[in-house]
PDB file of C-alpha atoms and ligand atoms in Angstrom:
ATOM      1  CA  MET O  26      -7.241  23.020   8.785  1.00 45.00           C
ATOM      2  CA  LEU O  27      -4.331  24.439  10.755  1.00 45.00           C
ATOM      3  CA  SER O  28      -1.892  22.346  12.762  1.00 47.00           C
ATOM      4  CA  GLU O  29      -0.663  23.460  16.184  1.00 50.00           C
ATOM      5  CA  GLU O  30       2.143  25.474  14.633  1.00 53.00           C
ATOM      6  CA  GLY O  31      -0.434  27.429  12.639  1.00 50.00           C
ATOM      7  CA  LEU O  32       0.738  25.805   9.419  1.00 64.00           C
ATOM      8  CA  GLN O  33      -1.312  23.928   6.876  1.00 88.00           C
ATOM      9  CA  MET O  34      -0.614  20.288   6.266  1.00 98.00           C
ATOM     10  CA  ARG O  35       2.679  20.013   4.415  1.00 98.00           C
ATOM     11  CA  LEU O  36       2.778  18.117   1.155  1.00 98.00           C
ATOM     12  CA  ILE O  37       6.359  16.927   0.768  1.00 98.00           C
ATOM     13  CA  THR O  38       7.838  14.934  -2.099  1.00 98.00           C
ATOM     14  CA  SER O  39      11.524  15.172  -1.193  1.00 98.00           C
ATOM     15  CA  VAL O  40      13.058  12.423   0.945  1.00 98.00           C
ATOM     16  CA  GLU O  41      15.548  14.920   2.333  1.00 98.00           C
ATOM     17  CA  ASP O  42      12.883  17.489   3.274  1.00 98.00           C
ATOM     18  CA  VAL O  43      10.709  15.039   5.175  1.00 98.00           C
ATOM     19  CA  GLY O  44      13.793  13.844   7.081  1.00 98.00           C
ATOM     20  CA  LYS O  45      14.657  17.441   8.023  1.00 98.00           C
ATOM     21  CA  LEU O  46      11.104  18.074   9.197  1.00 98.00           C
ATOM     22  CA  THR O  47      10.924  14.988  11.405  1.00 98.00           C
ATOM     23  CA  THR O  48      14.418  15.722  12.784  1.00 98.00           C
ATOM     24  CA  ARG O  49      13.160  19.158  13.883  1.00 98.00           C
ATOM     25  CA  TRP O  50      10.123  17.592  15.486  1.00 98.00           C
ATOM     26  CA  LYS O  51      12.285  15.033  17.281  1.00 98.00           C
ATOM     27  CA  GLU O  52      14.596  17.741  18.579  1.00 98.00           C
ATOM     28  CA  ALA O  53      11.519  19.496  19.952  1.00 98.00           C
ATOM     29  CA  GLY O  54      10.678  16.276  21.845  1.00 98.00           C
ATOM     30  CA  LEU O  55       7.577  15.520  19.779  1.00 98.00           C
ATOM     31  CA  ARG O  56       6.233  11.993  19.328  1.00 98.00           C
ATOM     32  CA  ILE O  57       5.897  11.153  15.639  1.00 98.00           C
ATOM     33  CA  SER O  58       3.627   8.597  14.015  1.00 99.00           C
ATOM     34  CA  LEU O  59       3.691   7.209  10.496  1.00 99.00           C
ATOM     35  CA  VAL O  60       0.791   5.790   8.480  1.00 99.00           C
ATOM     36  CA  PRO O  61       2.099   4.159   5.281  1.00 99.00           C
ATOM     37  CA  THR O  62      -0.470   4.033   2.452  1.00 98.00           C
ATOM     38  CA  MET O  63      -0.860   3.701  -1.296  1.00 98.00           C
ATOM     39  CA  GLY O  64      -3.510   6.428  -1.345  1.00 98.00           C
ATOM     40  CA  PHE O  65      -7.054   6.574  -2.760  1.00 98.00           C
ATOM     41  CA  PHE O  66      -8.207   7.029   0.793  1.00 98.00           C
ATOM     42  CA  HIS O  67     -11.312   5.429   2.264  1.00 98.00           C
ATOM     43  CA  ALA O  68     -12.655   5.353   5.809  1.00 98.00           C
ATOM     44  CA  GLY O  69     -10.140   2.610   6.738  1.00 98.00           C
ATOM     45  CA  HIS O  70      -7.186   4.866   5.940  1.00 98.00           C
ATOM     46  CA  LEU O  71      -8.835   7.784   7.734  1.00 98.00           C
ATOM     47  CA  ALA O  72      -9.397   5.688  10.872  1.00 98.00           C
ATOM     48  CA  LEU O  73      -5.668   4.859  10.939  1.00 98.00           C
ATOM     49  CA  MET O  74      -4.856   8.586  10.647  1.00 98.00           C
ATOM     50  CA  LYS O  75      -7.287   9.433  13.464  1.00 98.00           C
ATOM     51  CA  TYR O  76      -5.715   6.808  15.672  1.00 98.00           C
ATOM     52  CA  ALA O  77      -2.233   8.136  14.859  1.00 98.00           C
ATOM     53  CA  LYS O  78      -3.317  11.695  15.686  1.00 98.00           C
ATOM     54  CA  GLN O  79      -4.705  10.585  19.043  1.00 98.00           C
ATOM     55  CA  HIS O  80      -1.504   8.760  19.956  1.00 98.00           C
ATOM     56  CA  SER O  81       1.225  11.146  18.824  1.00 98.00           C
ATOM     57  CA  ASP O  82       2.073  14.838  18.465  1.00 98.00           C
ATOM     58  CA  ARG O  83       2.768  14.795  14.721  1.00 98.00           C
ATOM     59  CA  VAL O  84       1.390  12.506  12.003  1.00 98.00           C
ATOM     60  CA  VAL O  85       3.157  11.706   8.749  1.00 99.00           C
ATOM     61  CA  VAL O  86       1.071   9.850   6.159  1.00 99.00           C
ATOM     62  CA  SER O  87       3.069   8.430   3.285  1.00 99.00           C
ATOM     63  CA  LEU O  88       1.352   8.005  -0.053  1.00 98.00           C
ATOM     64  CA  PHE O  89       3.310   5.905  -2.492  1.00 98.00           C
ATOM     65  CA  VAL O  90       2.046   3.339  -4.967  1.00 98.00           C
ATOM     66  CA  ASN O  91       5.065   1.129  -4.547  1.00 98.00           C
ATOM     67  CA  PRO O  92       5.959  -0.504  -7.874  1.00 98.00           C
ATOM     68  CA  SER O  93       8.123  -3.207  -6.298  1.00 98.00           C
ATOM     69  CA  GLN O  94       5.210  -4.834  -4.480  1.00 98.00           C
ATOM     70  CA  PHE O  95       3.218  -5.427  -7.674  1.00 98.00           C
ATOM     71  CA  GLY O  96       3.843  -8.481  -9.834  1.00 97.00           C
ATOM     72  CA  PRO O  97       4.348  -8.078 -13.603  1.00 96.00           C
ATOM     73  CA  ASN O  98       0.717  -9.033 -14.317  1.00 94.00           C
ATOM     74  CA  GLU O  99      -0.791  -7.078 -11.456  1.00 97.00           C
ATOM     75  CA  ASP O 100      -2.611  -3.752 -11.329  1.00 97.00           C
ATOM     76  CA  PHE O 101       0.200  -1.234 -10.736  1.00 98.00           C
ATOM     77  CA  LYS O 102      -0.831   0.880 -13.739  1.00 97.00           C
ATOM     78  CA  GLU O 103      -4.578   0.771 -13.017  1.00 96.00           C
ATOM     79  CA  TYR O 104      -4.258   1.220  -9.254  1.00 97.00           C
ATOM     80  CA  PRO O 105      -6.611   4.136  -8.407  1.00 97.00           C
ATOM     81  CA  ARG O 106      -4.932   7.476  -7.748  1.00 98.00           C
ATOM     82  CA  ASP O 107      -6.421  10.859  -6.778  1.00 98.00           C
ATOM     83  CA  LEU O 108      -3.916  13.087  -5.036  1.00 98.00           C
ATOM     84  CA  GLU O 109      -6.149  16.159  -4.733  1.00 98.00           C
ATOM     85  CA  ARG O 110      -8.917  14.207  -3.042  1.00 98.00           C
ATOM     86  CA  ASP O 111      -6.433  12.399  -0.765  1.00 98.00           C
ATOM     87  CA  ARG O 112      -4.785  15.660   0.143  1.00 98.00           C
ATOM     88  CA  SER O 113      -8.030  17.248   1.287  1.00 98.00           C
ATOM     89  CA  LEU O 114      -9.115  14.116   3.197  1.00 98.00           C
ATOM     90  CA  ALA O 115      -5.773  13.908   5.021  1.00 98.00           C
ATOM     91  CA  GLU O 116      -5.946  17.605   5.834  1.00 98.00           C
ATOM     92  CA  LYS O 117      -9.381  17.107   7.418  1.00 98.00           C
ATOM     93  CA  GLU O 118      -7.833  14.450   9.683  1.00 98.00           C
ATOM     94  CA  ASN O 119      -5.262  17.042  10.825  1.00 98.00           C
ATOM     95  CA  VAL O 120      -2.401  15.103   9.316  1.00 98.00           C
ATOM     96  CA  ASP O 121       0.758  17.198   9.662  1.00 98.00           C
ATOM     97  CA  CYS O 122       2.635  15.942   6.644  1.00 98.00           C
ATOM     98  CA  LEU O 123       1.598  14.034   3.535  1.00 98.00           C
ATOM     99  CA  PHE O 124       4.766  12.496   2.133  1.00 99.00           C
ATOM    100  CA  CYS O 125       4.452  11.592  -1.564  1.00 98.00           C
ATOM    101  CA  PRO O 126       7.873  10.517  -2.832  1.00 98.00           C
ATOM    102  CA  GLU O 127       8.733   9.868  -6.460  1.00 98.00           C
ATOM    103  CA  ALA O 128       9.558   6.304  -7.505  1.00 98.00           C
ATOM    104  CA  ALA O 129      12.876   7.528  -8.934  1.00 98.00           C
ATOM    105  CA  ASP O 130      13.866   8.861  -5.497  1.00 98.00           C
ATOM    106  CA  MET O 131      12.812   5.731  -3.631  1.00 98.00           C
ATOM    107  CA  TYR O 132      14.486   3.410  -6.142  1.00 98.00           C
ATOM    108  CA  PRO O 133      17.342   5.427  -7.643  1.00 98.00           C
ATOM    109  CA  GLU O 134      19.554   3.952 -10.303  1.00 98.00           C
ATOM    110  CA  GLY O 135      21.736   1.199  -8.897  1.00 98.00           C
ATOM    111  CA  PHE O 136      19.248   0.275  -6.141  1.00 98.00           C
ATOM    112  CA  GLN O 137      19.893  -3.339  -5.102  1.00 98.00           C
ATOM    113  CA  THR O 138      19.213  -3.820  -1.398  1.00 98.00           C
ATOM    114  CA  TRP O 139      16.064  -5.711  -0.435  1.00 98.00           C
ATOM    115  CA  VAL O 140      14.462  -6.766   2.827  1.00 98.00           C
ATOM    116  CA  ASP O 141      13.255 -10.340   2.562  1.00 97.00           C
ATOM    117  CA  VAL O 142      11.380 -11.960   5.450  1.00 97.00           C
ATOM    118  CA  ASN O 143      11.853 -15.667   5.011  1.00 92.00           C
ATOM    119  CA  GLY O 144       9.203 -17.610   6.915  1.00 94.00           C
ATOM    120  CA  LEU O 145       6.160 -15.389   7.386  1.00 97.00           C
ATOM    121  CA  ALA O 146       6.224 -14.019   3.857  1.00 96.00           C
ATOM    122  CA  LYS O 147       6.240 -17.324   2.023  1.00 93.00           C
ATOM    123  CA  HIS O 148       2.646 -18.527   2.502  1.00 93.00           C
ATOM    124  CA  LEU O 149      -0.816 -17.022   2.000  1.00 97.00           C
ATOM    125  CA  CYS O 150      -0.499 -13.879  -0.121  1.00 97.00           C
ATOM    126  CA  GLY O 151       3.242 -14.519  -0.413  1.00 97.00           C
ATOM    127  CA  ALA O 152       2.587 -17.780  -2.266  1.00 96.00           C
ATOM    128  CA  SER O 153       0.247 -16.275  -4.854  1.00 95.00           C
ATOM    129  CA  ARG O 154       2.077 -12.945  -5.141  1.00 96.00           C
ATOM    130  CA  PRO O 155       5.793 -13.821  -5.337  1.00 96.00           C
ATOM    131  CA  GLY O 156       7.975 -10.855  -4.438  1.00 97.00           C
ATOM    132  CA  HIS O 157       5.042  -8.871  -3.001  1.00 98.00           C
ATOM    133  CA  PHE O 158       6.215  -8.900   0.603  1.00 98.00           C
ATOM    134  CA  ARG O 159       9.813  -8.268  -0.394  1.00 98.00           C
ATOM    135  CA  GLY O 160       8.531  -5.030  -1.959  1.00 98.00           C
ATOM    136  CA  VAL O 161       6.405  -4.203   1.091  1.00 98.00           C
ATOM    137  CA  ALA O 162       9.171  -5.005   3.594  1.00 98.00           C
ATOM    138  CA  THR O 163      11.707  -2.942   1.670  1.00 98.00           C
ATOM    139  CA  ILE O 164       9.531   0.139   1.235  1.00 98.00           C
ATOM    140  CA  VAL O 165       8.363   0.085   4.860  1.00 99.00           C
ATOM    141  CA  THR O 166      11.960  -0.271   6.050  1.00 98.00           C
ATOM    142  CA  LYS O 167      12.928   2.715   3.911  1.00 98.00           C
ATOM    143  CA  LEU O 168       9.993   4.760   5.240  1.00 99.00           C
ATOM    144  CA  PHE O 169      10.969   3.878   8.819  1.00 99.00           C
ATOM    145  CA  ASN O 170      14.523   5.080   8.164  1.00 98.00           C
ATOM    146  CA  ILE O 171      13.414   8.256   6.385  1.00 98.00           C
ATOM    147  CA  VAL O 172      10.693   9.340   8.837  1.00 98.00           C
ATOM    148  CA  ARG O 173      12.032   7.675  12.009  1.00 98.00           C
ATOM    149  CA  PRO O 174       8.623   7.506  13.707  1.00 98.00           C
ATOM    150  CA  ASP O 175       7.951   6.471  17.293  1.00 98.00           C
ATOM    151  CA  LEU O 176       4.716   4.747  16.253  1.00 98.00           C
ATOM    152  CA  ALA O 177       3.542   3.257  12.951  1.00 99.00           C
ATOM    153  CA  VAL O 178      -0.074   2.274  12.300  1.00 99.00           C
ATOM    154  CA  PHE O 179      -1.113  -0.567   9.972  1.00 99.00           C
ATOM    155  CA  GLY O 180      -4.503  -2.163   9.270  1.00 98.00           C
ATOM    156  CA  GLN O 181      -5.386  -5.666  10.432  1.00 98.00           C
ATOM    157  CA  LYS O 182      -7.078  -6.060   7.055  1.00 98.00           C
ATOM    158  CA  ASP O 183      -3.592  -6.894   5.737  1.00 98.00           C
ATOM    159  CA  PHE O 184      -2.958  -9.252   8.626  1.00 98.00           C
ATOM    160  CA  GLN O 185       0.034 -11.048   7.128  1.00 98.00           C
ATOM    161  CA  GLN O 186       1.633  -7.710   6.247  1.00 98.00           C
ATOM    162  CA  LEU O 187       1.143  -6.538   9.843  1.00 98.00           C
ATOM    163  CA  GLN O 188       2.830  -9.652  11.245  1.00 98.00           C
ATOM    164  CA  ILE O 189       5.702  -9.286   8.793  1.00 98.00           C
ATOM    165  CA  ILE O 190       6.226  -5.653   9.843  1.00 98.00           C
ATOM    166  CA  ARG O 191       6.193  -6.664  13.513  1.00 98.00           C
ATOM    167  CA  ARG O 192       8.831  -9.299  12.692  1.00 98.00           C
ATOM    168  CA  ILE O 193      11.027  -6.786  10.849  1.00 98.00           C
ATOM    169  CA  VAL O 194      10.839  -4.332  13.746  1.00 98.00           C
ATOM    170  CA  ARG O 195      11.941  -7.079  16.153  1.00 98.00           C
ATOM    171  CA  ASP O 196      14.563  -8.617  13.868  1.00 98.00           C
ATOM    172  CA  LEU O 197      16.145  -5.335  12.774  1.00 98.00           C
ATOM    173  CA  ASN O 198      15.809  -3.511  16.127  1.00 98.00           C
ATOM    174  CA  PHE O 199      13.788  -0.594  14.836  1.00 98.00           C
ATOM    175  CA  GLY O 200      12.434   0.317  18.251  1.00 98.00           C
ATOM    176  CA  ILE O 201       9.178   1.514  16.680  1.00 98.00           C
ATOM    177  CA  GLU O 202       5.830   0.767  18.284  1.00 98.00           C
ATOM    178  CA  ILE O 203       3.508  -0.984  15.821  1.00 98.00           C
ATOM    179  CA  LYS O 204      -0.260  -0.662  16.144  1.00 98.00           C
ATOM    180  CA  GLY O 205      -2.570  -3.014  14.246  1.00 98.00           C
ATOM    181  CA  TYR O 206      -5.872  -1.220  13.687  1.00 98.00           C
ATOM    182  CA  PRO O 207      -9.143  -3.254  13.339  1.00 98.00           C
ATOM    183  CA  ILE O 208     -10.729  -3.742   9.909  1.00 98.00           C
ATOM    184  CA  VAL O 209     -13.061  -0.921   8.846  1.00 98.00           C
ATOM    185  CA  ARG O 210     -16.049  -2.184   6.869  1.00 98.00           C
ATOM    186  CA  GLU O 211     -18.828  -0.869   4.647  1.00 98.00           C
ATOM    187  CA  ALA O 212     -22.325  -0.892   6.220  1.00 98.00           C
ATOM    188  CA  ASP O 213     -23.022  -4.349   4.761  1.00 98.00           C
ATOM    189  CA  GLY O 214     -19.731  -5.821   6.001  1.00 98.00           C
ATOM    190  CA  LEU O 215     -17.443  -5.633   2.944  1.00 98.00           C
ATOM    191  CA  ALA O 216     -13.946  -4.717   4.113  1.00 98.00           C
ATOM    192  CA  MET O 217     -13.002  -1.301   2.758  1.00 98.00           C
ATOM    193  CA  SER O 218     -10.310  -1.409   0.108  1.00 98.00           C
ATOM    194  CA  SER O 219      -9.090   0.898  -2.644  1.00 96.00           C
ATOM    195  CA  ARG O 220      -9.542  -2.090  -4.970  1.00 96.00           C
ATOM    196  CA  ASN O 221     -13.315  -2.220  -4.302  1.00 98.00           C
ATOM    197  CA  LYS O 222     -13.471   0.473  -6.961  1.00 97.00           C
ATOM    198  CA  TYR O 223     -12.794  -2.224  -9.573  1.00 98.00           C
ATOM    199  CA  LEU O 224     -16.046  -4.074  -8.732  1.00 98.00           C
ATOM    200  CA  ASN O 225     -19.122  -3.603 -10.925  1.00 98.00           C
ATOM    201  CA  SER O 226     -22.508  -3.674  -9.195  1.00 98.00           C
ATOM    202  CA  GLU O 227     -22.972  -7.431  -9.647  1.00 98.00           C
ATOM    203  CA  GLU O 228     -19.460  -8.157  -8.350  1.00 98.00           C
ATOM    204  CA  ARG O 229     -19.981  -5.746  -5.460  1.00 98.00           C
ATOM    205  CA  LYS O 230     -22.933  -7.919  -4.317  1.00 98.00           C
ATOM    206  CA  ASN O 231     -21.010 -11.146  -4.769  1.00 98.00           C
ATOM    207  CA  ALA O 232     -18.014  -9.721  -2.894  1.00 98.00           C
ATOM    208  CA  LEU O 233     -20.066  -9.988   0.295  1.00 98.00           C
ATOM    209  CA  CYS O 234     -19.338 -13.723   0.340  1.00 98.00           C
ATOM    210  CA  LEU O 235     -16.028 -13.071   2.111  1.00 98.00           C
ATOM    211  CA  PHE O 236     -17.725 -11.363   5.063  1.00 98.00           C
ATOM    212  CA  GLU O 237     -20.520 -13.961   5.088  1.00 98.00           C
ATOM    213  CA  ALA O 238     -17.960 -16.758   5.206  1.00 98.00           C
ATOM    214  CA  LEU O 239     -16.119 -15.118   8.118  1.00 98.00           C
ATOM    215  CA  LYS O 240     -19.373 -14.643  10.049  1.00 98.00           C
ATOM    216  CA  MET O 241     -20.480 -18.207   9.428  1.00 98.00           C
ATOM    217  CA  ALA O 242     -17.110 -19.552  10.595  1.00 98.00           C
ATOM    218  CA  GLU O 243     -17.322 -17.437  13.763  1.00 98.00           C
ATOM    219  CA  LYS O 244     -20.777 -18.875  14.423  1.00 98.00           C
ATOM    220  CA  MET O 245     -19.662 -22.467  13.810  1.00 98.00           C
ATOM    221  CA  VAL O 246     -16.737 -22.006  16.213  1.00 98.00           C
ATOM    222  CA  SER O 247     -18.956 -20.380  18.843  1.00 96.00           C
ATOM    223  CA  GLU O 248     -21.201 -23.454  18.574  1.00 96.00           C
ATOM    224  CA  GLY O 249     -18.300 -25.772  19.245  1.00 96.00           C
ATOM    225  CA  CYS O 250     -16.909 -26.708  15.815  1.00 96.00           C
ATOM    226  CA  CYS O 251     -13.141 -26.906  16.116  1.00 94.00           C
ATOM    227  CA  SER O 252     -12.222 -28.861  12.989  1.00 97.00           C
ATOM    228  CA  THR O 253     -10.458 -26.605  10.487  1.00 97.00           C
ATOM    229  CA  PRO O 254     -11.145 -28.957   7.521  1.00 97.00           C
ATOM    230  CA  ARG O 255     -14.871 -28.785   8.311  1.00 98.00           C
ATOM    231  CA  LEU O 256     -14.736 -25.008   8.558  1.00 98.00           C
ATOM    232  CA  ALA O 257     -12.764 -24.705   5.333  1.00 98.00           C
ATOM    233  CA  HIS O 258     -15.288 -26.885   3.535  1.00 98.00           C
ATOM    234  CA  ALA O 259     -18.243 -24.777   4.735  1.00 98.00           C
ATOM    235  CA  ILE O 260     -16.415 -21.554   3.798  1.00 98.00           C
ATOM    236  CA  GLU O 261     -15.663 -22.881   0.331  1.00 98.00           C
ATOM    237  CA  ARG O 262     -19.346 -23.683  -0.216  1.00 98.00           C
ATOM    238  CA  ILE O 263     -20.459 -20.175   0.765  1.00 98.00           C
ATOM    239  CA  ILE O 264     -17.918 -18.513  -1.515  1.00 98.00           C
ATOM    240  CA  LEU O 265     -18.386 -20.740  -4.540  1.00 98.00           C
ATOM    241  CA  ALA O 266     -22.174 -20.346  -4.323  1.00 98.00           C
ATOM    242  CA  ARG O 267     -21.610 -16.843  -5.724  1.00 98.00           C
ATOM    243  CA  PRO O 268     -21.046 -16.551  -9.456  1.00 97.00           C
ATOM    244  CA  GLY O 269     -17.668 -15.331 -10.703  1.00 97.00           C
ATOM    245  CA  THR O 270     -15.732 -16.211  -7.555  1.00 98.00           C
ATOM    246  CA  LYS O 271     -12.466 -18.121  -7.397  1.00 98.00           C
ATOM    247  CA  ILE O 272     -10.712 -19.021  -4.166  1.00 98.00           C
ATOM    248  CA  ASP O 273      -7.037 -18.163  -3.937  1.00 98.00           C
ATOM    249  CA  TYR O 274      -6.707 -19.454  -0.388  1.00 98.00           C
ATOM    250  CA  ILE O 275      -8.590 -20.232   2.809  1.00 98.00           C
ATOM    251  CA  PHE O 276      -6.139 -20.171   5.696  1.00 98.00           C
ATOM    252  CA  LEU O 277      -6.834 -21.358   9.232  1.00 98.00           C
ATOM    253  CA  GLY O 278      -3.836 -21.202  11.506  1.00 98.00           C
ATOM    254  CA  ASP O 279      -1.662 -19.613  14.128  1.00 97.00           C
ATOM    255  CA  PRO O 280      -1.973 -15.802  13.993  1.00 98.00           C
ATOM    256  CA  GLU O 281       1.667 -15.306  15.061  1.00 96.00           C
ATOM    257  CA  THR O 282       3.557 -17.927  13.070  1.00 96.00           C
ATOM    258  CA  LEU O 283       1.039 -18.233  10.216  1.00 97.00           C
ATOM    259  CA  THR O 284       1.324 -22.017  10.301  1.00 96.00           C
ATOM    260  CA  GLU O 285      -1.779 -24.102   9.610  1.00 97.00           C
ATOM    261  CA  ARG O 286      -3.787 -25.814  12.330  1.00 96.00           C
ATOM    262  CA  GLU O 287      -5.972 -28.910  12.235  1.00 94.00           C
ATOM    263  CA  THR O 288      -8.090 -27.891  15.210  1.00 95.00           C
ATOM    264  CA  ILE O 289      -9.091 -24.694  16.913  1.00 96.00           C
ATOM    265  CA  GLN O 290      -8.103 -24.821  20.587  1.00 93.00           C
ATOM    266  CA  ASP O 291      -6.876 -21.258  20.764  1.00 95.00           C
ATOM    267  CA  ASP O 292      -7.360 -17.967  18.937  1.00 97.00           C
ATOM    268  CA  THR O 293      -6.995 -18.854  15.259  1.00 98.00           C
ATOM    269  CA  LEU O 294      -6.592 -16.651  12.219  1.00 98.00           C
ATOM    270  CA  LEU O 295      -9.062 -17.248   9.411  1.00 98.00           C
ATOM    271  CA  ALA O 296      -7.775 -15.416   6.336  1.00 98.00           C
ATOM    272  CA  LEU O 297      -9.324 -15.433   2.878  1.00 98.00           C
ATOM    273  CA  ALA O 298      -8.186 -14.349  -0.560  1.00 98.00           C
ATOM    274  CA  VAL O 299     -10.862 -14.589  -3.214  1.00 98.00           C
ATOM    275  CA  TYR O 300     -11.146 -13.376  -6.787  1.00 98.00           C
ATOM    276  CA  VAL O 301     -14.464 -11.749  -7.550  1.00 98.00           C
ATOM    277  CA  GLY O 302     -14.323 -11.402 -11.299  1.00 98.00           C
ATOM    278  CA  ASN O 303     -10.780 -10.168 -11.878  1.00 97.00           C
ATOM    279  CA  THR O 304     -10.493  -8.407  -8.535  1.00 98.00           C
ATOM    280  CA  ARG O 305      -8.587 -10.139  -5.779  1.00 98.00           C
ATOM    281  CA  LEU O 306     -10.027  -9.358  -2.340  1.00 98.00           C
ATOM    282  CA  ILE O 307      -8.727 -10.310   1.093  1.00 98.00           C
ATOM    283  CA  ASP O 308     -10.379 -10.379   4.498  1.00 98.00           C
ATOM    284  CA  ASN O 309      -9.824 -12.064   7.849  1.00 99.00           C
ATOM    285  CA  THR O 310     -11.020 -12.580  11.379  1.00 98.00           C
ATOM    286  CA  ILE O 311      -9.747 -14.164  14.562  1.00 98.00           C
ATOM    287  CA  LEU O 312     -11.797 -17.199  15.533  1.00 98.00           C
ATOM    288  CA  ARG O 313     -12.068 -17.465  19.289  1.00 96.00           C
ATOM    289  CA  PRO O 314     -13.071 -20.834  20.728  1.00 94.00           C
ATOM    290  CA  PRO O 315     -15.772 -20.676  23.411  1.00 90.00           C
ATOM    291  CA  LYS O 316     -15.148 -21.182  27.121  1.00 72.00           C
ATOM    292  CA  ASP O 317     -13.678 -24.573  27.924  1.00 62.00           C
ATOM    293  CA  ALA O 318     -15.293 -27.093  30.275  1.00 43.00           C
ATOM    294  CA  LYS O 319     -13.826 -25.368  33.344  1.00 47.00           C
ATOM    295  CA  GLY O 320     -15.470 -22.128  32.326  1.00 48.00           C
ATOM    296  CA  VAL O 321     -12.145 -20.501  31.508  1.00 53.00           C
ATOM    297  CA  HIS O 322     -12.219 -18.049  28.615  1.00 51.00           C
ATOM    298  CA  HIS O 323      -9.384 -18.387  26.146  1.00 52.00           C
ATOM    299  CA  LYS O 324      -7.765 -14.989  26.209  1.00 48.00           C
ATOM    300  CA  GLY O 325      -7.933 -12.975  22.989  1.00 50.00           C
ATOM    301  CA  LYS O 326      -4.707 -11.299  21.972  1.00 50.00           C
ATOM    302  CA  PHE O 327      -5.819  -9.676  18.713  1.00 51.00           C
TER     303      PHE O 327
HETATM  304  P1  LIG T 672      -3.152   0.534   1.344  1.00 50.86           P
HETATM  305  O1  LIG T 672      -3.285   1.955   0.924  1.00 50.86           O
HETATM  306  O2  LIG T 672      -4.215  -0.370   0.808  1.00 50.86           O
HETATM  307  O3  LIG T 672      -1.748  -0.003   1.177  1.00 50.86           O
HETATM  308  O4  LIG T 672      -3.416   0.530   2.912  1.00 50.86           O
HETATM  309  C1  LIG T 672      -2.707   1.375   3.779  1.00 50.86           C
HETATM  310  C2  LIG T 672      -2.952   0.941   5.192  1.00 50.86           C
HETATM  311  O5  LIG T 672      -4.352   0.992   5.463  1.00 50.86           O
HETATM  312  C3  LIG T 672      -2.507  -0.505   5.451  1.00 50.86           C
HETATM  313  O6  LIG T 672      -1.931  -0.581   6.754  1.00 50.86           O
HETATM  314  C4  LIG T 672      -3.803  -1.259   5.378  1.00 50.86           C
HETATM  315  O7  LIG T 672      -3.800  -2.447   6.145  1.00 50.86           O
HETATM  316  C5  LIG T 672      -4.769  -0.261   5.970  1.00 50.86           C
HETATM  317  N1  LIG T 672      -6.146  -0.554   5.540  1.00 50.86           N
HETATM  318  C6  LIG T 672      -6.576  -0.742   4.276  1.00 50.86           C
HETATM  319  N2  LIG T 672      -7.893  -1.045   4.275  1.00 50.86           N
HETATM  320  C7  LIG T 672      -8.280  -1.070   5.570  1.00 50.86           C
HETATM  321  C8  LIG T 672      -9.516  -1.333   6.227  1.00 50.86           C
HETATM  322  N3  LIG T 672     -10.619  -1.644   5.571  1.00 50.86           N
HETATM  323  N4  LIG T 672      -9.539  -1.265   7.574  1.00 50.86           N
HETATM  324  C9  LIG T 672      -8.414  -0.965   8.284  1.00 50.86           C
HETATM  325  N5  LIG T 672      -7.229  -0.703   7.723  1.00 50.86           N
HETATM  326  C10 LIG T 672      -7.152  -0.757   6.387  1.00 50.86           C
END
């Protein structure tokens, strides 16, 4: 597929080269978007690229399995990789540049500066994956500085990550527009994830419990349940009814501050992290309480 300049999608590994390219685009007055990824593309990644293409003149997709966001006992080595496949998928989405840096260039010898978001990054995934968001925040900050996009697109599937990025952009004055794109799901409801590849057929079936739990919670809230302990209890029962599942967390709380709530009066984030076998899956939804007695709809922000 040819881009507007009549050039094929560029595959760039050099930090310097991608900076030169985006500088040229900026000088030409073009609006640039960035979609950070760890590759092994699925329809969720492709939807983010499509959105970026529709909302900017040039799209840079970064593909980097970032070692610093994996814990010592996590799956950095096994994380699925297939550059040739990713390259052709990105090209079909008319991505202008696929940026695949080397770890040695992103973390050269002597590297010692980290971006640490204190409040938002400490709970949920931050509690069970110490250092994870420090790695994410640092790599995204570096990508922002290297590419200098006008817009960056992230998935709502990683809701906590999205809120952390929004915080960084505000706190560090990046002046980049952040778009949170809705969760893309398989036909049966399982949230797409590169890690779904780890699931065997039995686990794949059992993995549906996350989506089922979200749907049941939405139904309970629509029927008037506003007690988060009651919801959490019902969710736990649905998940643990499946063999081989272990709950990391069930979070019900404020979508902005990520603090827990006892009752649901307003839009509330329900976020789940569940092990299915050895695979840790996450999913989430926003629970919206029904109209109040005066018939006023609580406004959805997410
Ligand atoms: P990853 O390659 O898993 O780091 O994901 C790259 C980007 O794609 C992140 O912003 C993710 O939130 C987003 N993403 C991953 N899975 C999905 C999905 N199922 N729906 C929407 N966005 C997703």
